[in-house]
XYZ file of C-alpha atoms in Angstrom:
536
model
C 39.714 53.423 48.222
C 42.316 53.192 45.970
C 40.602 56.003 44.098
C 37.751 58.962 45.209
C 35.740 60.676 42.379
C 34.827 64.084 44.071
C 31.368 66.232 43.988
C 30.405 64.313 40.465
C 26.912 65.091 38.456
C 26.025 61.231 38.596
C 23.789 60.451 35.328
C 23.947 57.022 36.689
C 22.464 55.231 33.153
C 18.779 54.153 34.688
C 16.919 57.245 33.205
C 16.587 59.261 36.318
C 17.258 62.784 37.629
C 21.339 63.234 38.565
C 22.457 63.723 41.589
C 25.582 65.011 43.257
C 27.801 61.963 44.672
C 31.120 61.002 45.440
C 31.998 57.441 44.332
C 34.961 55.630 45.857
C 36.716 52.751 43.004
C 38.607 50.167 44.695
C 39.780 46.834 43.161
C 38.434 47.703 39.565
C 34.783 48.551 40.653
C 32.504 50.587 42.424
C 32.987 50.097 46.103
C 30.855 53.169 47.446
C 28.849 56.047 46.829
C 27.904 58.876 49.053
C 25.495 61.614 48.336
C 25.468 64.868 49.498
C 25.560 65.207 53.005
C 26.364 61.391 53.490
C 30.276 60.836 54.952
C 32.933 61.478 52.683
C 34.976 58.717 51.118
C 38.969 58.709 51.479
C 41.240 57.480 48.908
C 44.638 57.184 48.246
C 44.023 59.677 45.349
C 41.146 62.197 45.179
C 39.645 63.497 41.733
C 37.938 66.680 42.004
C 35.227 66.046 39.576
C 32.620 69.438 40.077
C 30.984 70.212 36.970
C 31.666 66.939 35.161
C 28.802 64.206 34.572
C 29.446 60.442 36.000
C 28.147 58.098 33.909
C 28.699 54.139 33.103
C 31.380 54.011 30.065
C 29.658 53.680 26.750
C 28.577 50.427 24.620
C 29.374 50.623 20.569
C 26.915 48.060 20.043
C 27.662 47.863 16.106
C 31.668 48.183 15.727
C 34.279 47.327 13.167
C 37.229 47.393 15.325
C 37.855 43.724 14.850
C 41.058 44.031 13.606
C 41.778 47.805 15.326
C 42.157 46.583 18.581
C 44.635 44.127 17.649
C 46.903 46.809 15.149
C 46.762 50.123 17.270
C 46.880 50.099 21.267
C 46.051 53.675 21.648
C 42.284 52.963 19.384
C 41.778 56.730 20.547
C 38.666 56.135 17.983
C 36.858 55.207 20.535
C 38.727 55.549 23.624
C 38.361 59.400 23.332
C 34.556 58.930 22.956
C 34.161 57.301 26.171
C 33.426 54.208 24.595
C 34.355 51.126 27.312
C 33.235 48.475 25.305
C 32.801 47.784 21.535
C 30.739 44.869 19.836
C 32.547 42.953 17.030
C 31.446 40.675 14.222
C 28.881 42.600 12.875
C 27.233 42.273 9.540
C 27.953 38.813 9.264
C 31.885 39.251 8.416
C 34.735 37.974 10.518
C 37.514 36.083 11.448
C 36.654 33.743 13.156
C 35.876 30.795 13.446
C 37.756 29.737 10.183
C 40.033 27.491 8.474
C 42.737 28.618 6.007
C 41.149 29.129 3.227
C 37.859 31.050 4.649
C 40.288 33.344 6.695
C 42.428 34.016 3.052
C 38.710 34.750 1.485
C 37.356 36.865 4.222
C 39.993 39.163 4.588
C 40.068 39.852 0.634
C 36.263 40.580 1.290
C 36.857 43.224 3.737
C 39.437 44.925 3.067
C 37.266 48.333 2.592
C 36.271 47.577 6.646
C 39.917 46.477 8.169
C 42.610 46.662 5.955
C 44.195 43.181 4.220
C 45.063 42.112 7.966
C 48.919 41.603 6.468
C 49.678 43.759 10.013
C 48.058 41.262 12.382
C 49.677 37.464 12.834
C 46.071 35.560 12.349
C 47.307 32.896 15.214
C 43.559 32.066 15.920
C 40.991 30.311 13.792
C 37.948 29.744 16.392
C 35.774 32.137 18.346
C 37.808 31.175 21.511
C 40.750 31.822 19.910
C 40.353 34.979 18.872
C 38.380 36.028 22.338
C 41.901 34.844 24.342
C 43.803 36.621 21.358
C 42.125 39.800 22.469
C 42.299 39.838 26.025
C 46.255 39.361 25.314
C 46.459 42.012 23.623
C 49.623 43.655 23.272
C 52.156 41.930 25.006
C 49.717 40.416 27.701
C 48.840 43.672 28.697
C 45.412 43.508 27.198
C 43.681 45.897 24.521
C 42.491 49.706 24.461
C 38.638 48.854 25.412
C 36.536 46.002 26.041
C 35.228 43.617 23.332
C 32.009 41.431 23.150
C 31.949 39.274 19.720
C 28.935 38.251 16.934
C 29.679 34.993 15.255
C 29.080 36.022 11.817
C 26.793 34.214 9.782
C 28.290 34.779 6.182
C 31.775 33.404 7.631
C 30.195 30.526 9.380
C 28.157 29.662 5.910
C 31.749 30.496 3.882
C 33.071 28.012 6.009
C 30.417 25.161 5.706
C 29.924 25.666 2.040
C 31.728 28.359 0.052
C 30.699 30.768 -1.606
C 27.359 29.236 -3.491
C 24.161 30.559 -3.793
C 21.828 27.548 -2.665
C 20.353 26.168 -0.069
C 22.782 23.748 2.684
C 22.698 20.029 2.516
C 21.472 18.553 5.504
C 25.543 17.784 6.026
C 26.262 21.494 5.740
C 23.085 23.246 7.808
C 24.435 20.581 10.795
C 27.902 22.141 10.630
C 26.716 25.603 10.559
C 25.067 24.782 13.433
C 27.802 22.843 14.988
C 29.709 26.112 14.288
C 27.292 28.714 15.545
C 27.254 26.238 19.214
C 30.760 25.810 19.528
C 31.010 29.919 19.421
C 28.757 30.577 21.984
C 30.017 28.041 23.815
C 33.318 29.763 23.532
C 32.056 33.033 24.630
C 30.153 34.844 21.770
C 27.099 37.117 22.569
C 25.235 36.468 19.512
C 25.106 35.763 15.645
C 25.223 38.949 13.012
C 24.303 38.625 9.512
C 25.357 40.770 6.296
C 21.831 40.090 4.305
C 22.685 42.575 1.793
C 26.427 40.861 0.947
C 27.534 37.744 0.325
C 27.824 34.962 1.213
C 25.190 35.594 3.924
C 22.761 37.309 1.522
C 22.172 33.330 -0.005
C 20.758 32.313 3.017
C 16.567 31.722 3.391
C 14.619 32.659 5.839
C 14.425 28.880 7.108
C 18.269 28.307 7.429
C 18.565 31.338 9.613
C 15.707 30.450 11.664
C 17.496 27.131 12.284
C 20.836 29.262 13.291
C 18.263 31.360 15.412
C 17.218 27.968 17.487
C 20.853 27.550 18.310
C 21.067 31.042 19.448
C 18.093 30.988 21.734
C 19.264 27.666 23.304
C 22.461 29.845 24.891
C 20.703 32.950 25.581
C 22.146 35.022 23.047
C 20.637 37.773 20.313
C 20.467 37.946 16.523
C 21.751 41.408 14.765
C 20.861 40.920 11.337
C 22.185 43.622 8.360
C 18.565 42.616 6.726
C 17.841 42.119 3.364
C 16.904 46.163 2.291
C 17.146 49.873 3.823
C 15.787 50.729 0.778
C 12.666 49.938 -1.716
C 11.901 46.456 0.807
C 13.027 47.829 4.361
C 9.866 47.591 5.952
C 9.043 44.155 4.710
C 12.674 43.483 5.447
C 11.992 44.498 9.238
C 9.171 42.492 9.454
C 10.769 39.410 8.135
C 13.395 39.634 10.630
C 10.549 40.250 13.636
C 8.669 36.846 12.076
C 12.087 34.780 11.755
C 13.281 35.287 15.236
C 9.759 35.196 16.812
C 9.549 31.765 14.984
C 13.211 30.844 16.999
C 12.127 32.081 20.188
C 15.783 34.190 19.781
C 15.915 38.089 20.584
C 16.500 40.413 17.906
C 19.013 43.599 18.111
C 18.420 45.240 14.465
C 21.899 46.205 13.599
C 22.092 50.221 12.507
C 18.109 50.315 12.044
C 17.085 53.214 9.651
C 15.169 54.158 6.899
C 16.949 55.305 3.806
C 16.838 56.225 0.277
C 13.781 58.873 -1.010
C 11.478 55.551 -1.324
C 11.394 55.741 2.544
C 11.607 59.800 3.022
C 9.329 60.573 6.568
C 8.699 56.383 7.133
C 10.552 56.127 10.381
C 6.785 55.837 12.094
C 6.289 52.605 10.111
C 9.156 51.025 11.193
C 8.428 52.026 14.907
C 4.663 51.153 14.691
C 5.790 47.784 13.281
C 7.756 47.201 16.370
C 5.718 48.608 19.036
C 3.263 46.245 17.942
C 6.096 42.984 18.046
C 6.768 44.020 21.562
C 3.476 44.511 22.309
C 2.743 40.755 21.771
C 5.877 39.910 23.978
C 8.630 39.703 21.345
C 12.490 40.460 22.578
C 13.590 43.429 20.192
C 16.184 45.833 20.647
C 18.131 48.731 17.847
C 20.905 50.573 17.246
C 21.949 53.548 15.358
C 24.502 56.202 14.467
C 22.835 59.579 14.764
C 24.002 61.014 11.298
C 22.297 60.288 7.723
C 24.779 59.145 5.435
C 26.031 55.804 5.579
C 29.137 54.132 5.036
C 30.417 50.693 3.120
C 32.171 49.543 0.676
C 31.381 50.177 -3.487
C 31.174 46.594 -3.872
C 28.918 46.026 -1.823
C 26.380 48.104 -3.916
C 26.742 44.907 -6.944
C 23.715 42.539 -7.120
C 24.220 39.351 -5.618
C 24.717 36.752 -8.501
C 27.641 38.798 -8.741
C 29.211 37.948 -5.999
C 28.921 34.095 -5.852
C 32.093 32.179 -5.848
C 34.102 34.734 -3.824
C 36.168 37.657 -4.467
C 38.072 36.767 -7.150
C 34.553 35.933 -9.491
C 33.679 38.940 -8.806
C 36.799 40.556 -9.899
C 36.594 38.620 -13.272
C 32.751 39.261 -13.694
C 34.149 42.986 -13.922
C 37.052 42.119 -16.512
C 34.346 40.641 -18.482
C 32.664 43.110 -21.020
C 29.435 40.809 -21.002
C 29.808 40.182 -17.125
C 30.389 44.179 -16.149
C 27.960 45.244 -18.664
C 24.865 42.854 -16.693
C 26.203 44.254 -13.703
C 25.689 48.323 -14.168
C 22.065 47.440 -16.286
C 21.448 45.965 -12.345
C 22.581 48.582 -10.580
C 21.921 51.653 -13.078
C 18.557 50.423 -13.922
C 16.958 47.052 -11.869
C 18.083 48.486 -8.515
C 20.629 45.592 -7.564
C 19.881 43.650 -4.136
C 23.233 45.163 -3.010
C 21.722 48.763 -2.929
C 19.026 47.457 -1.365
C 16.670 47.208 -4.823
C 16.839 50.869 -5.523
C 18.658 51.961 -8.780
C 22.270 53.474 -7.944
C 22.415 57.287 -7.752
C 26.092 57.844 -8.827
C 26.181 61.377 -7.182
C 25.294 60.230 -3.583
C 28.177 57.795 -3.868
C 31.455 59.456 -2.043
C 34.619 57.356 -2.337
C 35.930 57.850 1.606
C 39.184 55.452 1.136
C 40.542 53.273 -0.837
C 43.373 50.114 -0.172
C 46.155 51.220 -3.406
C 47.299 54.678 -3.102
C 47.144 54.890 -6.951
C 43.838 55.802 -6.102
C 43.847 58.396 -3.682
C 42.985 60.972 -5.791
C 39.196 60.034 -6.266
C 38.829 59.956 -1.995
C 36.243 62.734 -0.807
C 34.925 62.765 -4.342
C 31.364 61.333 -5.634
C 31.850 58.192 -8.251
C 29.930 60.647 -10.258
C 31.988 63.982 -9.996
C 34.875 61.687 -10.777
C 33.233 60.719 -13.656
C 32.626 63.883 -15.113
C 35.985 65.395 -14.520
C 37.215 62.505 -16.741
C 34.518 62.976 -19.708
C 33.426 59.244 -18.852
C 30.073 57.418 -17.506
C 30.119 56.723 -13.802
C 29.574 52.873 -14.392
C 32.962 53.556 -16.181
C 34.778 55.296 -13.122
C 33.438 52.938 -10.640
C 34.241 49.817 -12.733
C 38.166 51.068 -12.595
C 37.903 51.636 -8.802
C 36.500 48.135 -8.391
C 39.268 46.078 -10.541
C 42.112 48.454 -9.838
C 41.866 48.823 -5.909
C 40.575 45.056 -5.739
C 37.000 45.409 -4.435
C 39.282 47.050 -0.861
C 37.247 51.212 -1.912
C 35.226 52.109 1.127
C 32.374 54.850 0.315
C 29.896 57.329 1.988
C 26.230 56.833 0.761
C 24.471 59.862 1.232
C 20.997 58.512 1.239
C 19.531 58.950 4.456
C 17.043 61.620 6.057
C 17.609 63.574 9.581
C 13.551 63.454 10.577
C 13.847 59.233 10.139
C 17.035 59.669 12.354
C 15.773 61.786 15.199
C 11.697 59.716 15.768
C 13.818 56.172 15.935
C 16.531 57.541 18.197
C 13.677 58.143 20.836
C 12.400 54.850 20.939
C 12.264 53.059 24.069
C 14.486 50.077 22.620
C 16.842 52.401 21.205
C 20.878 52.034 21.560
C 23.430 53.513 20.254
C 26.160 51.508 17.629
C 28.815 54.174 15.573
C 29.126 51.327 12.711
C 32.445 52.891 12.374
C 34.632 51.736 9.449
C 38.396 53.159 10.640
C 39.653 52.436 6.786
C 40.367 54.792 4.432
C 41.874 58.463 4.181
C 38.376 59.927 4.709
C 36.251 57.480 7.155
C 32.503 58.947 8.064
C 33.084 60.787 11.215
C 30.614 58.475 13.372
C 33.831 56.360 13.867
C 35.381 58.858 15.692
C 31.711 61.027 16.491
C 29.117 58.714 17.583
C 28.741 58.986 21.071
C 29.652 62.503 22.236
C 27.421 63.445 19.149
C 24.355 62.449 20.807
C 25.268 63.813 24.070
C 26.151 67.460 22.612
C 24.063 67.920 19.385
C 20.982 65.732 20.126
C 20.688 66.362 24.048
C 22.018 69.514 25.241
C 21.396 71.725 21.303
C 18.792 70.053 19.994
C 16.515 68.415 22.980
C 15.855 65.129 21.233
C 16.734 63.320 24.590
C 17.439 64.920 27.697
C 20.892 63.762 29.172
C 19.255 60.791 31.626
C 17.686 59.326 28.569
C 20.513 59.924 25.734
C 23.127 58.402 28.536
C 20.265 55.277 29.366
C 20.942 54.953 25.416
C 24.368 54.315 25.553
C 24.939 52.551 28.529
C 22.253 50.310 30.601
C 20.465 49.545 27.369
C 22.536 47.711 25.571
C 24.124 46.730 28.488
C 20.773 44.825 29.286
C 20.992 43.565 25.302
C 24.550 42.233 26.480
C 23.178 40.264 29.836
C 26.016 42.063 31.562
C 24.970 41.990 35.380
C 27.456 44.517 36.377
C 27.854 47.079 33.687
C 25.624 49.811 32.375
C 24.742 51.673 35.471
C 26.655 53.593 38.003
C 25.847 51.451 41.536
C 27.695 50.157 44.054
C 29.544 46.814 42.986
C 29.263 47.278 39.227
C 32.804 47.900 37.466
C 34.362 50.480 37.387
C 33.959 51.640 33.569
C 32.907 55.232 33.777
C 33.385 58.332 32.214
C 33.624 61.970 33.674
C 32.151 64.880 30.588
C 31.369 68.017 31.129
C 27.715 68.310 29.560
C 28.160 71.630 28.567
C 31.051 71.385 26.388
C 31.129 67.752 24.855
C 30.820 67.413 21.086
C 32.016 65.448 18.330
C 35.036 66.855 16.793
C 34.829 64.679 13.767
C 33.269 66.546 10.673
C 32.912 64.922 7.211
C 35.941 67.267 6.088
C 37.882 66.323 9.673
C 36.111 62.488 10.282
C 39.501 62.102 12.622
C 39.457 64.638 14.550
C 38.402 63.741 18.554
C 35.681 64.989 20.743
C 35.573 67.908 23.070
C 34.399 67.654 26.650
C 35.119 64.099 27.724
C 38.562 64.368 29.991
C 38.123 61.265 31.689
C 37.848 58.047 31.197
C 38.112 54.638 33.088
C 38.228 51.080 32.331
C 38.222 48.475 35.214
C 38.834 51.594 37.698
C 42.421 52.560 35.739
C 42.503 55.852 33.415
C 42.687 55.182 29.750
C 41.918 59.059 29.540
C 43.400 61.510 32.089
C 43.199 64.982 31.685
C 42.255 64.572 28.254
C 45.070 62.819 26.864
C 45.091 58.697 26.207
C 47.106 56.870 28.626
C 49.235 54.172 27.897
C 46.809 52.121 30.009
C 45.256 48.579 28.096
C 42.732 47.258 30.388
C 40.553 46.053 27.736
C 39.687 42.255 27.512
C 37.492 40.034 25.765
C 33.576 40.599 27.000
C 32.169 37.153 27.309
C 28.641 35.616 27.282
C 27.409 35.294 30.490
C 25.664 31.420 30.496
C 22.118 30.973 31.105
């Protein structure tokens, strides 16, 4: 073996009891394992592993490292969490596929999730492209973890037809089709939408069902951003159930909560609505982070009509008296589409980073503390952030609630996704948090899962979601992506005044059998590639 894991605690990722095994790795996967008793396993190196839990490495199934990967080899984000794979192109914004022009728009849109991208040489402008782009890596060595990739739906419709709010021609629905195909054909899992931002938000029910059809036909999932966590969540859920039942597609509902006080104690009508989809056979999986605030950016909190036309409407929508005046009457007193139809609450909005440094002073602050400290209306304060830092402000939105959090991270369909946006001087600390969060707070302090079932979470769920037929579980021939924690000790380091700071209890981790964690400390290792879909 070219390496022996010693006396390990395997919580193997199928649900059951551990057990006390020593797995052999050879040739980047798992070539034995011997339980107690059974005859040991030689190896060219030995790790003594008693004490420490052996589990498959962990799935982000809702990431924003899209651009990460590519700018910062060590990506000890994630790589620290145990984290062995990461799913890209969520909310319906990406880069790729694209021409020139959508690439120039969509990396003005989300600037408050990547940066401006003026670090990374955009030499790609399909979904193949920037799959082979990632398993290069850095200098053909590869990236920091594996990456599966979402074509997202709000590029592919900014590519077919701008930025308007209106239905396709029959031209343009055939080349958002032609678009969505050629992705999976090219190695995408899936198609993500952004239903609360635009352009994706100006899509009907019946032009994503038709996107849906083309998913189905390759065996992939939909992860939808839906239309409200808010005042319309539950009808929002349901409309995604009824749209991809009508495709015949599965469903993965992309960080799947309910927020704002509208929705206070209403997780058990989420899960009831569920329970009874998969009851009558429908394919439905979730993710979430297990903390309540959430995290975007300020504009995407604007109503929609706002946005049409791109970035640079917006921008001059805001410069407009008339225009800027429309938009806070929508968001102070309509409740915009953007905050999902509930009126903005200025004091739950935290500004966590922003792209000009001119700016830095109103991080960690709410829009409305800011305000006051200035003598001025919040609508003011956020108006300046908006046209000053160029729509690129990230925010925390405190508006979620910790009983909601813990009854839909039991569910049986349950995974777990960080949605971790790495921007800004103070990023929500599920970027860096997520997964040895559950392990430590949820499992071993709080009982919410036991260890089997929190790991299951993580690991052969979504890697079932994925169609991966040899990841997510800790058995012979799968590859070797594992990670050694002690579960006594692991815990997030990451606090809301520390979101950086890495987890506690998680000294080893491996990718296709090599260390990109040893003794607690990242390697220089980069066995990350591009994840692919596996064909029908």
């Amino acid at each position: 073996m070219d390496l022996v894991i010693r006396g390990a605690t395997v919580v193997d990722g199928g649900g059951g009891a551990p057990y006390r095994a020593d797995a052999g790795i050879s040739g980047g996967r798992i070539a034995a394992l011997r339980r107690e008793g059974e005859p040991a396993l030689t190896g060219r190196r030995t790790l003594d592993a008693h004490g420490l839990a052996l589990s498959p490495g962990f799935i982000d199934m809702h990431a924003h490292s899209d651009l990460a990967l590519l700018r910062d080899p060590d990506h000890s984000a994630k790589a620290a969490q145990g984290v062995t794979l990461e799913v890209l192109g969520q909310d319906g914004l990406s880069y790729a596929p694209v021409d020139d022009r959508t690439l120039a728009q969509v990396r003005s849109a989300i600037t408050g999730w990547n940066g401006d991208g003026s670090d990374v040489d955009f030499d790609w402008r399909t979904v193949g492209g920037y799959l082979d782009r990632l398993d290069r890596g850095f200098d053909g060595q590869g990236i920091a973890v594996n990456a599966a990739y979402l074509i997202p739906q709000g590029t592919v419709r900014m590519h077919a037809m701008g930025w308007e709010d209106r239905p396709p021609t029959a031209g343009e629905l055939d080349a958002m089709r032609h678009l969505v195909a050629e992705g999976l054909e090219q190695g995408a899992v899936g198609l993500s939408s952004g239903l609360t931002y635009t352009p994706g938000m100006y899509a009907a029910d019946a032009e994503l069902t038709e996107l849906c059809r083309v998913v189905a036909s390759y065996g992939g999932y939909y992860c939808p951003h839906h239309r409200s966590y808010g005042a319309g969540a539950l009808e929002a859920y349901a409309e995604m159930v009824a749209l991809t039942r009508r495709a015949g597609c599965a469903l993965h509902l992309a960080h799947a909560t309910m927020n704002f006080g509208v929705n206070k104690g209403r997780a058990g009508d989420l899960l009831a609505l569920l329970d009874g989809a998969l009851a009558e056979g429908a394919d439905i999986t979730l993710d979430t982070y297990p903390y309540t605030p959430g995290c975007t950016t300020l504009v995407a909190m604007l109503p929609s009509w706002a946005g049409e036309g791109g970035p640079e409407a917006v921008l001059a929508r805001l410069a407009d008296e008339t225009g800027a005046e429309e938009i806070r009457r929508h968001l102070e007193e309509l409740g915009s589409d953007g905050c999902h139809g509930v009126p903005i609450e200025w004091d739950t909005i935290e500004v966590s980073g922003v792209s000009d440094p001119a700016y830095a002073g109103y991080v960690g602050t709410t829009v409305r503390a800011a305000a006051e400290a200035r003598g001025e209306a919040p609508w003011t304060t956020a108006r300046r952030l908006l046209i000053g830092d160029r729509l690129g402000t990230t925010i925390l939105q405190h508006v979620g609630h910790e009983e909601n959090v813990r009854a839909i991270m039991r569910h049986r369909v349950h995974t777990g996704g960080s949605d971790g946006i790495l921007q800004g001087a103070k990023p929500h600390p599920r970027a860096y948090g997520t997964f040895p969060h559950y392990l430590g707070h949820y499992a071993r302090e709080l009982g919410v899962l036991s260890l089997p079932e929190a790991v299951a979470h993580l690991t052969s769920r979504p890697a079932a979601r994925l169609r991966l037929p040899d990841r997510g579980l800790v058995r012979e021939g799968y590859r070797a992506d594992l990670v050694l924690f002690d579960p006594e000790t692991v815990a997030a380091g990451s606090t809301f005044e520390r979101p950086r700071t890495l987890p506690t209890g998680i000294p080893y981790v491996l990718i296709d059998g090599r260390f990109t964690v040893e003794d607690g400390r990242r390697t220089d290792v980069l066995a990350g590639r591009a994840v692919r879909r596996t064909p029908l």
